[in-house]
Amino acid sequence: YHLETKTRLTARLQELIANGREAIPREIRFSTYTLRYPESAWLRIEGMEKHWERADVHAKLAADHSLWVETKNISVLRFQFSTPPGRITIDDQILELDGTDKPVAWLVKQEGKWNRSPSNPEALRKRPGLTGPVDDAFMDSFVFVRPTGKPLNPAVGTWATSELTAARQLWHDVFRGDAPVIDDTALTAADVANKNLILWGDPSSNSAIAKLLPKLPLQWDSKNLVFRGQTYSAADHAPILIFPNPVSPGRYIVLNSGIDFRGDAFGTNAHQTPKLPDWAIVDLKTPPDQRWPGKIVTAGFFDEAWK
């Protein structure tokens, strides 16, 4: 900085620090494209109608403590106040609250109409912390679960082992640490409850995949890999997938992927961004390279209900 500029900036910053952040802002304008970033002050977006399209909320808290809200691409909202508002006007719809309302108010939009909800809706859906894509699993505690059994097919087993090794090396080189790794036979109830499980291998080589497979949206045996109504040869195809853990719904499971940028991103962190969506089918006849884990036959996102 030029000295004069630095002096002026410092004085302005000190003034802002002295004033502090407004504890209860009277007006909020907030936009997001993903529920990885869902909140501002007393407002939190808990559900979107469609991820990766812009969601907007404009909210004003009046002097009489009534609340006016306008939304776009939002299906669930949560408001948190020391004293609940007596009335909420949302998208021109009026909701009256009474003295029994808690400081946390939930609003859910169904068939175009907003309704009060006593709590967070329990249905399986994308929500903060469970949004995808694959890389989102590494924003919280995770563990690589290594296969110890015999793979369904040699090519898939070799590929999974190689990808696990590469993922561990990438973590070491880029994040300067050692990714936690355990055998599938050593997985504990605490791991399942508290960590995102990064599962490597297939239903034969990895017992954790075998246990969860009936509750995942794919079928996988020695001959066929079936996903979204399409059948692929299991001899030379493998899935990459992120999905809520069926036995620990607040956590993820991931199949066969670490952080999904690769060697071509080592030169600059501008390239160290997600490359895959929620799922992909990989053709292993094309070897992995510095950009991809093989040939990506098809890839895409689950919808807001993880369908």
PDB file of C-alpha atoms in Angstrom:
ATOM      1  CA  TYR A   1       0.000   0.000   0.000  1.00  0.00           C
ATOM      2  CA  HIS A   2       0.992   3.584  -0.437  1.00  0.00           C
ATOM      3  CA  LEU A   3       1.591   5.035   3.031  1.00  0.00           C
ATOM      4  CA  GLU A   4      -1.273   7.551   2.792  1.00  0.00           C
ATOM      5  CA  THR A   5      -3.680   4.824   1.571  1.00  0.00           C
ATOM      6  CA  LYS A   6      -2.608   2.453   4.349  1.00  0.00           C
ATOM      7  CA  THR A   7      -3.167   5.142   6.983  1.00  0.00           C
ATOM      8  CA  ARG A   8      -6.680   5.898   5.715  1.00  0.00           C
ATOM      9  CA  LEU A   9      -7.600   2.214   5.409  1.00  0.00           C
ATOM     10  CA  THR A  10      -6.346   1.439   8.903  1.00  0.00           C
ATOM     11  CA  ALA A  11      -8.377   4.279  10.384  1.00  0.00           C
ATOM     12  CA  ARG A  12     -11.514   3.106   8.589  1.00  0.00           C
ATOM     13  CA  LEU A  13     -11.017  -0.508   9.678  1.00  0.00           C
ATOM     14  CA  GLN A  14     -10.473   0.542  13.287  1.00  0.00           C
ATOM     15  CA  GLU A  15     -13.730   2.507  13.126  1.00  0.00           C
ATOM     16  CA  LEU A  16     -15.613  -0.532  11.807  1.00  0.00           C
ATOM     17  CA  ILE A  17     -14.075  -2.791  14.459  1.00  0.00           C
ATOM     18  CA  ALA A  18     -15.045  -0.356  17.217  1.00  0.00           C
ATOM     19  CA  ASN A  19     -18.659  -0.326  16.023  1.00  0.00           C
ATOM     20  CA  GLY A  20     -18.777  -4.121  15.709  1.00  0.00           C
ATOM     21  CA  ARG A  21     -21.172  -6.207  13.650  1.00  0.00           C
ATOM     22  CA  GLU A  22     -24.868  -5.458  14.019  1.00  0.00           C
ATOM     23  CA  ALA A  23     -26.147  -8.185  16.349  1.00  0.00           C
ATOM     24  CA  ILE A  24     -29.649  -8.308  14.890  1.00  0.00           C
ATOM     25  CA  PRO A  25     -29.637  -6.700  11.441  1.00  0.00           C
ATOM     26  CA  ARG A  26     -33.058  -5.370  10.469  1.00  0.00           C
ATOM     27  CA  GLU A  27     -32.607  -6.316   6.825  1.00  0.00           C
ATOM     28  CA  ILE A  28     -30.842  -9.220   5.105  1.00  0.00           C
ATOM     29  CA  ARG A  29     -30.178  -9.838   1.434  1.00  0.00           C
ATOM     30  CA  PHE A  30     -28.557 -13.223   0.907  1.00  0.00           C
ATOM     31  CA  SER A  31     -27.821 -15.339  -2.164  1.00  0.00           C
ATOM     32  CA  THR A  32     -26.222 -18.750  -2.597  1.00  0.00           C
ATOM     33  CA  TYR A  33     -25.847 -21.504  -5.179  1.00  0.00           C
ATOM     34  CA  THR A  34     -25.279 -24.300  -2.666  1.00  0.00           C
ATOM     35  CA  LEU A  35     -26.247 -25.104   0.911  1.00  0.00           C
ATOM     36  CA  ARG A  36     -22.594 -25.533   1.764  1.00  0.00           C
ATOM     37  CA  TYR A  37     -22.955 -21.749   2.346  1.00  0.00           C
ATOM     38  CA  PRO A  38     -26.492 -21.369   3.750  1.00  0.00           C
ATOM     39  CA  GLU A  39     -26.794 -18.553   6.282  1.00  0.00           C
ATOM     40  CA  SER A  40     -26.553 -14.916   7.278  1.00  0.00           C
ATOM     41  CA  ALA A  41     -27.224 -13.671  10.828  1.00  0.00           C
ATOM     42  CA  TRP A  42     -30.645 -14.972  11.963  1.00  0.00           C
ATOM     43  CA  LEU A  43     -31.580 -16.474   8.585  1.00  0.00           C
ATOM     44  CA  ARG A  44     -30.582 -19.901   7.276  1.00  0.00           C
ATOM     45  CA  ILE A  45     -31.613 -21.605   4.037  1.00  0.00           C
ATOM     46  CA  GLU A  46     -32.212 -25.293   4.840  1.00  0.00           C
ATOM     47  CA  GLY A  47     -33.521 -26.440   1.458  1.00  0.00           C
ATOM     48  CA  MET A  48     -33.324 -25.344  -2.178  1.00  0.00           C
ATOM     49  CA  GLU A  49     -35.661 -26.175  -5.026  1.00  0.00           C
ATOM     50  CA  LYS A  50     -32.661 -26.778  -7.294  1.00  0.00           C
ATOM     51  CA  HIS A  51     -28.968 -26.738  -6.435  1.00  0.00           C
ATOM     52  CA  TRP A  52     -26.433 -24.831  -8.548  1.00  0.00           C
ATOM     53  CA  GLU A  53     -29.073 -22.304  -9.567  1.00  0.00           C
ATOM     54  CA  ARG A  54     -29.076 -19.029  -7.673  1.00  0.00           C
ATOM     55  CA  ALA A  55     -31.243 -18.894  -4.530  1.00  0.00           C
ATOM     56  CA  ASP A  56     -32.174 -15.492  -3.076  1.00  0.00           C
ATOM     57  CA  VAL A  57     -33.820 -14.347   0.124  1.00  0.00           C
ATOM     58  CA  HIS A  58     -34.628 -10.766   1.105  1.00  0.00           C
ATOM     59  CA  ALA A  59     -35.911 -10.360   4.668  1.00  0.00           C
ATOM     60  CA  LYS A  60     -36.909  -7.310   6.707  1.00  0.00           C
ATOM     61  CA  LEU A  61     -37.640  -7.242  10.440  1.00  0.00           C
ATOM     62  CA  ALA A  62     -40.104  -4.437  11.239  1.00  0.00           C
ATOM     63  CA  ALA A  63     -40.273  -2.336  14.400  1.00  0.00           C
ATOM     64  CA  ASP A  64     -43.317  -4.334  15.590  1.00  0.00           C
ATOM     65  CA  HIS A  65     -41.195  -7.477  15.156  1.00  0.00           C
ATOM     66  CA  SER A  66     -43.205  -8.721  12.204  1.00  0.00           C
ATOM     67  CA  LEU A  67     -41.155 -10.249   9.400  1.00  0.00           C
ATOM     68  CA  TRP A  68     -41.391  -9.693   5.627  1.00  0.00           C
ATOM     69  CA  VAL A  69     -39.621 -12.213   3.362  1.00  0.00           C
ATOM     70  CA  GLU A  70     -39.234 -12.643  -0.375  1.00  0.00           C
ATOM     71  CA  THR A  71     -37.598 -15.792  -1.771  1.00  0.00           C
ATOM     72  CA  LYS A  72     -36.476 -17.436  -4.989  1.00  0.00           C
ATOM     73  CA  ASN A  73     -35.468 -21.095  -5.442  1.00  0.00           C
ATOM     74  CA  ILE A  74     -35.898 -21.912  -1.727  1.00  0.00           C
ATOM     75  CA  SER A  75     -37.935 -24.731  -0.179  1.00  0.00           C
ATOM     76  CA  VAL A  76     -37.031 -24.658   3.535  1.00  0.00           C
ATOM     77  CA  LEU A  77     -36.098 -21.652   5.701  1.00  0.00           C
ATOM     78  CA  ARG A  78     -35.096 -21.352   9.330  1.00  0.00           C
ATOM     79  CA  PHE A  79     -35.195 -18.164  11.375  1.00  0.00           C
ATOM     80  CA  GLN A  80     -33.683 -17.814  14.831  1.00  0.00           C
ATOM     81  CA  PHE A  81     -34.608 -14.940  17.166  1.00  0.00           C
ATOM     82  CA  SER A  82     -34.521 -14.307  20.883  1.00  0.00           C
ATOM     83  CA  THR A  83     -38.234 -13.466  20.498  1.00  0.00           C
ATOM     84  CA  PRO A  84     -40.204 -15.038  17.605  1.00  0.00           C
ATOM     85  CA  PRO A  85     -41.951 -12.635  15.208  1.00  0.00           C
ATOM     86  CA  GLY A  86     -45.714 -12.408  15.622  1.00  0.00           C
ATOM     87  CA  ARG A  87     -46.380 -12.489  11.909  1.00  0.00           C
ATOM     88  CA  ILE A  88     -44.404 -13.562   8.847  1.00  0.00           C
ATOM     89  CA  THR A  89     -45.306 -12.382   5.366  1.00  0.00           C
ATOM     90  CA  ILE A  90     -43.441 -14.590   2.912  1.00  0.00           C
ATOM     91  CA  ASP A  91     -43.852 -14.347  -0.853  1.00  0.00           C
ATOM     92  CA  ASP A  92     -47.132 -12.434  -0.281  1.00  0.00           C
ATOM     93  CA  GLN A  93     -48.441 -15.192   2.013  1.00  0.00           C
ATOM     94  CA  ILE A  94     -49.219 -14.307   5.651  1.00  0.00           C
ATOM     95  CA  LEU A  95     -48.395 -16.751   8.453  1.00  0.00           C
ATOM     96  CA  GLU A  96     -49.587 -15.828  11.947  1.00  0.00           C
ATOM     97  CA  LEU A  97     -47.470 -17.046  14.858  1.00  0.00           C
ATOM     98  CA  ASP A  98     -48.629 -17.293  18.460  1.00  0.00           C
ATOM     99  CA  GLY A  99     -46.956 -17.275  21.856  1.00  0.00           C
ATOM    100  CA  THR A 100     -46.217 -20.986  21.702  1.00  0.00           C
ATOM    101  CA  ASP A 101     -43.723 -20.541  18.872  1.00  0.00           C
ATOM    102  CA  LYS A 102     -40.114 -21.237  19.745  1.00  0.00           C
ATOM    103  CA  PRO A 103     -37.231 -18.840  19.012  1.00  0.00           C
ATOM    104  CA  VAL A 104     -36.407 -21.068  16.024  1.00  0.00           C
ATOM    105  CA  ALA A 105     -39.082 -20.863  13.315  1.00  0.00           C
ATOM    106  CA  TRP A 106     -39.119 -23.372  10.434  1.00  0.00           C
ATOM    107  CA  LEU A 107     -40.973 -22.675   7.192  1.00  0.00           C
ATOM    108  CA  VAL A 108     -41.438 -25.326   4.500  1.00  0.00           C
ATOM    109  CA  LYS A 109     -42.677 -24.732   0.954  1.00  0.00           C
ATOM    110  CA  GLN A 110     -44.828 -27.470  -0.571  1.00  0.00           C
ATOM    111  CA  GLU A 111     -46.723 -27.203  -3.845  1.00  0.00           C
ATOM    112  CA  GLY A 112     -46.024 -23.499  -3.947  1.00  0.00           C
ATOM    113  CA  LYS A 113     -47.384 -22.779  -0.451  1.00  0.00           C
ATOM    114  CA  TRP A 114     -45.417 -21.984   2.702  1.00  0.00           C
ATOM    115  CA  ASN A 115     -46.294 -23.698   5.992  1.00  0.00           C
ATOM    116  CA  ARG A 116     -44.908 -23.596   9.502  1.00  0.00           C
ATOM    117  CA  SER A 117     -43.063 -26.707  10.649  1.00  0.00           C
ATOM    118  CA  PRO A 118     -42.311 -27.680  14.259  1.00  0.00           C
ATOM    119  CA  SER A 119     -38.790 -28.764  13.338  1.00  0.00           C
ATOM    120  CA  ASN A 120     -36.392 -29.670  10.568  1.00  0.00           C
ATOM    121  CA  PRO A 121     -38.264 -31.884   8.053  1.00  0.00           C
ATOM    122  CA  GLU A 122     -36.961 -35.440   8.292  1.00  0.00           C
ATOM    123  CA  ALA A 123     -37.279 -36.461   4.632  1.00  0.00           C
ATOM    124  CA  LEU A 124     -34.066 -37.363   2.819  1.00  0.00           C
ATOM    125  CA  ARG A 125     -33.037 -34.231   0.962  1.00  0.00           C
ATOM    126  CA  LYS A 126     -30.073 -32.041   0.247  1.00  0.00           C
ATOM    127  CA  ARG A 127     -29.460 -29.788   3.242  1.00  0.00           C
ATOM    128  CA  PRO A 128     -26.497 -27.947   4.776  1.00  0.00           C
ATOM    129  CA  GLY A 129     -23.716 -30.497   5.200  1.00  0.00           C
ATOM    130  CA  LEU A 130     -25.350 -32.969   2.779  1.00  0.00           C
ATOM    131  CA  THR A 131     -25.199 -31.248  -0.585  1.00  0.00           C
ATOM    132  CA  GLY A 132     -22.577 -32.986  -2.698  1.00  0.00           C
ATOM    133  CA  PRO A 133     -20.545 -32.883  -4.901  1.00  0.00           C
ATOM    134  CA  VAL A 134     -17.866 -35.518  -4.205  1.00  0.00           C
ATOM    135  CA  ASP A 135     -15.394 -33.030  -2.749  1.00  0.00           C
ATOM    136  CA  ASP A 136     -17.890 -31.882  -0.106  1.00  0.00           C
ATOM    137  CA  ALA A 137     -17.128 -35.024   1.911  1.00  0.00           C
ATOM    138  CA  PHE A 138     -13.688 -33.594   2.668  1.00  0.00           C
ATOM    139  CA  MET A 139     -15.060 -30.454   4.330  1.00  0.00           C
ATOM    140  CA  ASP A 140     -15.490 -32.445   7.570  1.00  0.00           C
ATOM    141  CA  SER A 141     -14.008 -35.405   9.423  1.00  0.00           C
ATOM    142  CA  PHE A 142     -13.459 -38.408   7.122  1.00  0.00           C
ATOM    143  CA  VAL A 143     -11.617 -41.713   6.928  1.00  0.00           C
ATOM    144  CA  PHE A 144     -10.392 -43.752   3.951  1.00  0.00           C
ATOM    145  CA  VAL A 145     -11.709 -47.316   4.325  1.00  0.00           C
ATOM    146  CA  ARG A 146      -9.306 -49.712   2.618  1.00  0.00           C
ATOM    147  CA  PRO A 147     -10.509 -53.058   1.164  1.00  0.00           C
ATOM    148  CA  THR A 148      -9.028 -56.283   2.521  1.00  0.00           C
ATOM    149  CA  GLY A 149     -10.996 -58.870   0.510  1.00  0.00           C
ATOM    150  CA  LYS A 150     -10.776 -60.280  -3.008  1.00  0.00           C
ATOM    151  CA  PRO A 151     -12.190 -57.934  -5.680  1.00  0.00           C
ATOM    152  CA  LEU A 152     -15.018 -58.892  -8.014  1.00  0.00           C
ATOM    153  CA  ASN A 153     -12.724 -58.344 -10.990  1.00  0.00           C
ATOM    154  CA  PRO A 154      -8.925 -57.900 -11.143  1.00  0.00           C
ATOM    155  CA  ALA A 155      -9.050 -54.675 -13.174  1.00  0.00           C
ATOM    156  CA  VAL A 156     -11.359 -52.958 -10.698  1.00  0.00           C
ATOM    157  CA  GLY A 157      -9.284 -54.145  -7.755  1.00  0.00           C
ATOM    158  CA  THR A 158      -6.048 -52.880  -9.280  1.00  0.00           C
ATOM    159  CA  TRP A 159      -7.646 -49.544 -10.185  1.00  0.00           C
ATOM    160  CA  ALA A 160      -9.137 -49.015  -6.708  1.00  0.00           C
ATOM    161  CA  THR A 161      -5.799 -49.758  -5.031  1.00  0.00           C
ATOM    162  CA  SER A 162      -3.988 -47.382  -7.379  1.00  0.00           C
ATOM    163  CA  GLU A 163      -6.558 -44.616  -6.858  1.00  0.00           C
ATOM    164  CA  LEU A 164      -6.391 -44.991  -3.075  1.00  0.00           C
ATOM    165  CA  THR A 165      -2.593 -44.682  -3.224  1.00  0.00           C
ATOM    166  CA  ALA A 166      -2.873 -41.599  -5.441  1.00  0.00           C
ATOM    167  CA  ALA A 167      -5.483 -40.013  -3.153  1.00  0.00           C
ATOM    168  CA  ARG A 168      -3.255 -40.491  -0.115  1.00  0.00           C
ATOM    169  CA  GLN A 169      -0.267 -39.034  -1.946  1.00  0.00           C
ATOM    170  CA  LEU A 170      -2.281 -36.037  -3.155  1.00  0.00           C
ATOM    171  CA  TRP A 171      -3.477 -35.335   0.378  1.00  0.00           C
ATOM    172  CA  HIS A 172       0.110 -35.444   1.602  1.00  0.00           C
ATOM    173  CA  ASP A 173       1.485 -33.257  -1.193  1.00  0.00           C
ATOM    174  CA  VAL A 174      -1.257 -30.615  -1.310  1.00  0.00           C
ATOM    175  CA  PHE A 175      -2.588 -30.499   2.268  1.00  0.00           C
ATOM    176  CA  ARG A 176       0.703 -31.485   3.960  1.00  0.00           C
ATOM    177  CA  GLY A 177      -0.816 -34.128   6.163  1.00  0.00           C
ATOM    178  CA  ASP A 178      -1.634 -37.824   6.234  1.00  0.00           C
ATOM    179  CA  ALA A 179      -5.191 -38.809   5.336  1.00  0.00           C
ATOM    180  CA  PRO A 180      -6.578 -41.257   7.946  1.00  0.00           C
ATOM    181  CA  VAL A 181      -6.808 -44.839   6.629  1.00  0.00           C
ATOM    182  CA  ILE A 182      -8.276 -47.993   8.207  1.00  0.00           C
ATOM    183  CA  ASP A 183      -9.063 -51.491   6.955  1.00  0.00           C
ATOM    184  CA  ASP A 184     -12.713 -52.280   6.250  1.00  0.00           C
ATOM    185  CA  THR A 185     -12.532 -54.929   8.978  1.00  0.00           C
ATOM    186  CA  ALA A 186     -11.493 -52.266  11.529  1.00  0.00           C
ATOM    187  CA  LEU A 187     -14.409 -49.881  10.907  1.00  0.00           C
ATOM    188  CA  THR A 188     -16.141 -49.013  14.198  1.00  0.00           C
ATOM    189  CA  ALA A 189     -19.578 -47.704  15.131  1.00  0.00           C
ATOM    190  CA  ALA A 190     -17.919 -44.455  16.190  1.00  0.00           C
ATOM    191  CA  ASP A 191     -16.361 -44.082  12.742  1.00  0.00           C
ATOM    192  CA  VAL A 192     -19.754 -44.588  11.101  1.00  0.00           C
ATOM    193  CA  ALA A 193     -21.457 -42.085  13.413  1.00  0.00           C
ATOM    194  CA  ASN A 194     -18.825 -39.350  13.355  1.00  0.00           C
ATOM    195  CA  LYS A 195     -17.017 -39.484  10.009  1.00  0.00           C
ATOM    196  CA  ASN A 196     -17.645 -39.409   6.297  1.00  0.00           C
ATOM    197  CA  LEU A 197     -16.670 -42.850   5.008  1.00  0.00           C
ATOM    198  CA  ILE A 198     -14.550 -42.922   1.847  1.00  0.00           C
ATOM    199  CA  LEU A 199     -14.972 -46.514   0.688  1.00  0.00           C
ATOM    200  CA  TRP A 200     -12.533 -48.043  -1.794  1.00  0.00           C
ATOM    201  CA  GLY A 201     -13.037 -51.220  -3.788  1.00  0.00           C
ATOM    202  CA  ASP A 202     -16.239 -53.115  -4.555  1.00  0.00           C
ATOM    203  CA  PRO A 203     -18.853 -55.210  -2.696  1.00  0.00           C
ATOM    204  CA  SER A 204     -16.548 -58.230  -2.687  1.00  0.00           C
ATOM    205  CA  SER A 205     -13.315 -56.560  -1.614  1.00  0.00           C
ATOM    206  CA  ASN A 206     -14.775 -54.074   0.876  1.00  0.00           C
ATOM    207  CA  SER A 207     -17.181 -55.383   3.507  1.00  0.00           C
ATOM    208  CA  ALA A 208     -18.467 -51.861   4.264  1.00  0.00           C
ATOM    209  CA  ILE A 209     -19.615 -51.452   0.649  1.00  0.00           C
ATOM    210  CA  ALA A 210     -21.263 -54.885   0.797  1.00  0.00           C
ATOM    211  CA  LYS A 211     -23.271 -53.918   3.899  1.00  0.00           C
ATOM    212  CA  LEU A 212     -24.444 -50.589   2.489  1.00  0.00           C
ATOM    213  CA  LEU A 213     -25.050 -51.646  -1.116  1.00  0.00           C
ATOM    214  CA  PRO A 214     -28.723 -52.696  -0.670  1.00  0.00           C
ATOM    215  CA  LYS A 215     -29.493 -49.144   0.488  1.00  0.00           C
ATOM    216  CA  LEU A 216     -27.547 -47.362  -2.254  1.00  0.00           C
ATOM    217  CA  PRO A 217     -28.949 -46.369  -5.667  1.00  0.00           C
ATOM    218  CA  LEU A 218     -26.979 -48.928  -7.680  1.00  0.00           C
ATOM    219  CA  GLN A 219     -26.609 -52.676  -8.177  1.00  0.00           C
ATOM    220  CA  TRP A 220     -23.150 -54.196  -8.475  1.00  0.00           C
ATOM    221  CA  ASP A 221     -22.006 -57.797  -8.925  1.00  0.00           C
ATOM    222  CA  SER A 222     -19.204 -59.575 -10.772  1.00  0.00           C
ATOM    223  CA  LYS A 223     -20.894 -59.182 -14.162  1.00  0.00           C
ATOM    224  CA  ASN A 224     -22.904 -55.968 -14.098  1.00  0.00           C
ATOM    225  CA  LEU A 225     -22.882 -52.477 -12.662  1.00  0.00           C
ATOM    226  CA  VAL A 226     -26.397 -51.011 -12.918  1.00  0.00           C
ATOM    227  CA  PHE A 227     -27.051 -47.330 -12.296  1.00  0.00           C
ATOM    228  CA  ARG A 228     -29.913 -45.080 -13.446  1.00  0.00           C
ATOM    229  CA  GLY A 229     -31.339 -47.918 -15.524  1.00  0.00           C
ATOM    230  CA  GLN A 230     -28.103 -48.371 -17.481  1.00  0.00           C
ATOM    231  CA  THR A 231     -25.989 -51.510 -17.322  1.00  0.00           C
ATOM    232  CA  TYR A 232     -22.196 -51.447 -17.568  1.00  0.00           C
ATOM    233  CA  SER A 233     -19.701 -54.295 -17.627  1.00  0.00           C
ATOM    234  CA  ALA A 234     -18.418 -54.751 -14.074  1.00  0.00           C
ATOM    235  CA  ALA A 235     -15.195 -56.199 -15.481  1.00  0.00           C
ATOM    236  CA  ASP A 236     -13.961 -52.779 -16.560  1.00  0.00           C
ATOM    237  CA  HIS A 237     -16.264 -50.122 -15.086  1.00  0.00           C
ATOM    238  CA  ALA A 238     -16.448 -48.609 -11.608  1.00  0.00           C
ATOM    239  CA  PRO A 239     -18.657 -46.017  -9.886  1.00  0.00           C
ATOM    240  CA  ILE A 240     -17.632 -42.817  -8.169  1.00  0.00           C
ATOM    241  CA  LEU A 241     -20.448 -41.569  -5.964  1.00  0.00           C
ATOM    242  CA  ILE A 242     -21.326 -39.420  -2.949  1.00  0.00           C
ATOM    243  CA  PHE A 243     -24.510 -40.199  -0.997  1.00  0.00           C
ATOM    244  CA  PRO A 244     -25.895 -39.781   2.536  1.00  0.00           C
ATOM    245  CA  ASN A 245     -24.814 -42.716   4.673  1.00  0.00           C
ATOM    246  CA  PRO A 246     -27.970 -44.864   5.014  1.00  0.00           C
ATOM    247  CA  VAL A 247     -27.054 -45.874   8.574  1.00  0.00           C
ATOM    248  CA  SER A 248     -25.792 -42.422   9.641  1.00  0.00           C
ATOM    249  CA  PRO A 249     -27.894 -39.928   7.659  1.00  0.00           C
ATOM    250  CA  GLY A 250     -25.973 -36.864   8.800  1.00  0.00           C
ATOM    251  CA  ARG A 251     -22.805 -38.226   7.196  1.00  0.00           C
ATOM    252  CA  TYR A 252     -21.649 -39.126   3.703  1.00  0.00           C
ATOM    253  CA  ILE A 253     -20.363 -42.237   2.065  1.00  0.00           C
ATOM    254  CA  VAL A 254     -18.137 -41.842  -1.003  1.00  0.00           C
ATOM    255  CA  LEU A 255     -17.207 -44.622  -3.392  1.00  0.00           C
ATOM    256  CA  ASN A 256     -13.718 -44.698  -4.902  1.00  0.00           C
ATOM    257  CA  SER A 257     -12.663 -41.074  -4.846  1.00  0.00           C
ATOM    258  CA  GLY A 258     -10.563 -38.746  -2.800  1.00  0.00           C
ATOM    259  CA  ILE A 259     -10.354 -35.035  -3.566  1.00  0.00           C
ATOM    260  CA  ASP A 260     -11.080 -35.152  -7.271  1.00  0.00           C
ATOM    261  CA  PHE A 261      -8.607 -32.730  -8.766  1.00  0.00           C
ATOM    262  CA  ARG A 262      -5.432 -34.467  -9.835  1.00  0.00           C
ATOM    263  CA  GLY A 263      -1.799 -33.892 -10.792  1.00  0.00           C
ATOM    264  CA  ASP A 264      -2.563 -31.253 -13.389  1.00  0.00           C
ATOM    265  CA  ALA A 265      -3.718 -28.969 -10.564  1.00  0.00           C
ATOM    266  CA  PHE A 266      -0.502 -29.097  -8.550  1.00  0.00           C
ATOM    267  CA  GLY A 267       0.952 -25.994 -10.225  1.00  0.00           C
ATOM    268  CA  THR A 268      -1.675 -23.580  -8.928  1.00  0.00           C
ATOM    269  CA  ASN A 269      -4.484 -23.723  -6.396  1.00  0.00           C
ATOM    270  CA  ALA A 270      -6.662 -21.943  -8.963  1.00  0.00           C
ATOM    271  CA  HIS A 271      -7.088 -25.424 -10.486  1.00  0.00           C
ATOM    272  CA  GLN A 272      -7.697 -27.176  -7.160  1.00  0.00           C
ATOM    273  CA  THR A 273     -11.475 -27.141  -7.524  1.00  0.00           C
ATOM    274  CA  PRO A 274     -14.105 -29.908  -7.816  1.00  0.00           C
ATOM    275  CA  LYS A 275     -14.016 -31.709 -11.165  1.00  0.00           C
ATOM    276  CA  LEU A 276     -16.811 -34.260 -10.646  1.00  0.00           C
ATOM    277  CA  PRO A 277     -20.470 -33.798  -9.629  1.00  0.00           C
ATOM    278  CA  ASP A 278     -22.348 -36.224  -7.318  1.00  0.00           C
ATOM    279  CA  TRP A 279     -21.731 -39.391  -9.349  1.00  0.00           C
ATOM    280  CA  ALA A 280     -19.765 -40.722 -12.312  1.00  0.00           C
ATOM    281  CA  ILE A 281     -19.230 -44.023 -14.126  1.00  0.00           C
ATOM    282  CA  VAL A 282     -15.598 -44.658 -15.052  1.00  0.00           C
ATOM    283  CA  ASP A 283     -14.455 -46.852 -17.963  1.00  0.00           C
ATOM    284  CA  LEU A 284     -11.217 -48.425 -16.738  1.00  0.00           C
ATOM    285  CA  LYS A 285     -10.057 -49.424 -20.231  1.00  0.00           C
ATOM    286  CA  THR A 286      -8.759 -45.852 -20.426  1.00  0.00           C
ATOM    287  CA  PRO A 287      -5.972 -45.559 -17.846  1.00  0.00           C
ATOM    288  CA  PRO A 288      -6.013 -42.764 -15.249  1.00  0.00           C
ATOM    289  CA  ASP A 289      -4.018 -39.668 -16.142  1.00  0.00           C
ATOM    290  CA  GLN A 290      -3.165 -36.272 -14.701  1.00  0.00           C
ATOM    291  CA  ARG A 291      -6.747 -35.047 -15.156  1.00  0.00           C
ATOM    292  CA  TRP A 292      -9.185 -37.986 -14.852  1.00  0.00           C
ATOM    293  CA  PRO A 293      -9.398 -41.363 -13.037  1.00  0.00           C
ATOM    294  CA  GLY A 294     -10.203 -43.073 -16.371  1.00  0.00           C
ATOM    295  CA  LYS A 295     -12.732 -42.306 -19.082  1.00  0.00           C
ATOM    296  CA  ILE A 296     -15.801 -40.623 -17.596  1.00  0.00           C
ATOM    297  CA  VAL A 297     -18.624 -42.383 -19.446  1.00  0.00           C
ATOM    298  CA  THR A 298     -21.355 -40.338 -17.775  1.00  0.00           C
ATOM    299  CA  ALA A 299     -21.687 -38.117 -14.719  1.00  0.00           C
ATOM    300  CA  GLY A 300     -24.265 -35.925 -13.036  1.00  0.00           C
ATOM    301  CA  PHE A 301     -26.036 -34.681  -9.932  1.00  0.00           C
ATOM    302  CA  PHE A 302     -28.685 -36.225  -7.721  1.00  0.00           C
ATOM    303  CA  ASP A 303     -31.792 -34.088  -7.313  1.00  0.00           C
ATOM    304  CA  GLU A 304     -32.825 -32.323  -4.111  1.00  0.00           C
ATOM    305  CA  ALA A 305     -34.246 -35.589  -2.704  1.00  0.00           C
ATOM    306  CA  TRP A 306     -31.030 -37.496  -3.548  1.00  0.00           C
ATOM    307  CA  LYS A 307     -32.854 -39.290  -6.366  1.00  0.00           C
TER     308      LYS A 307
END
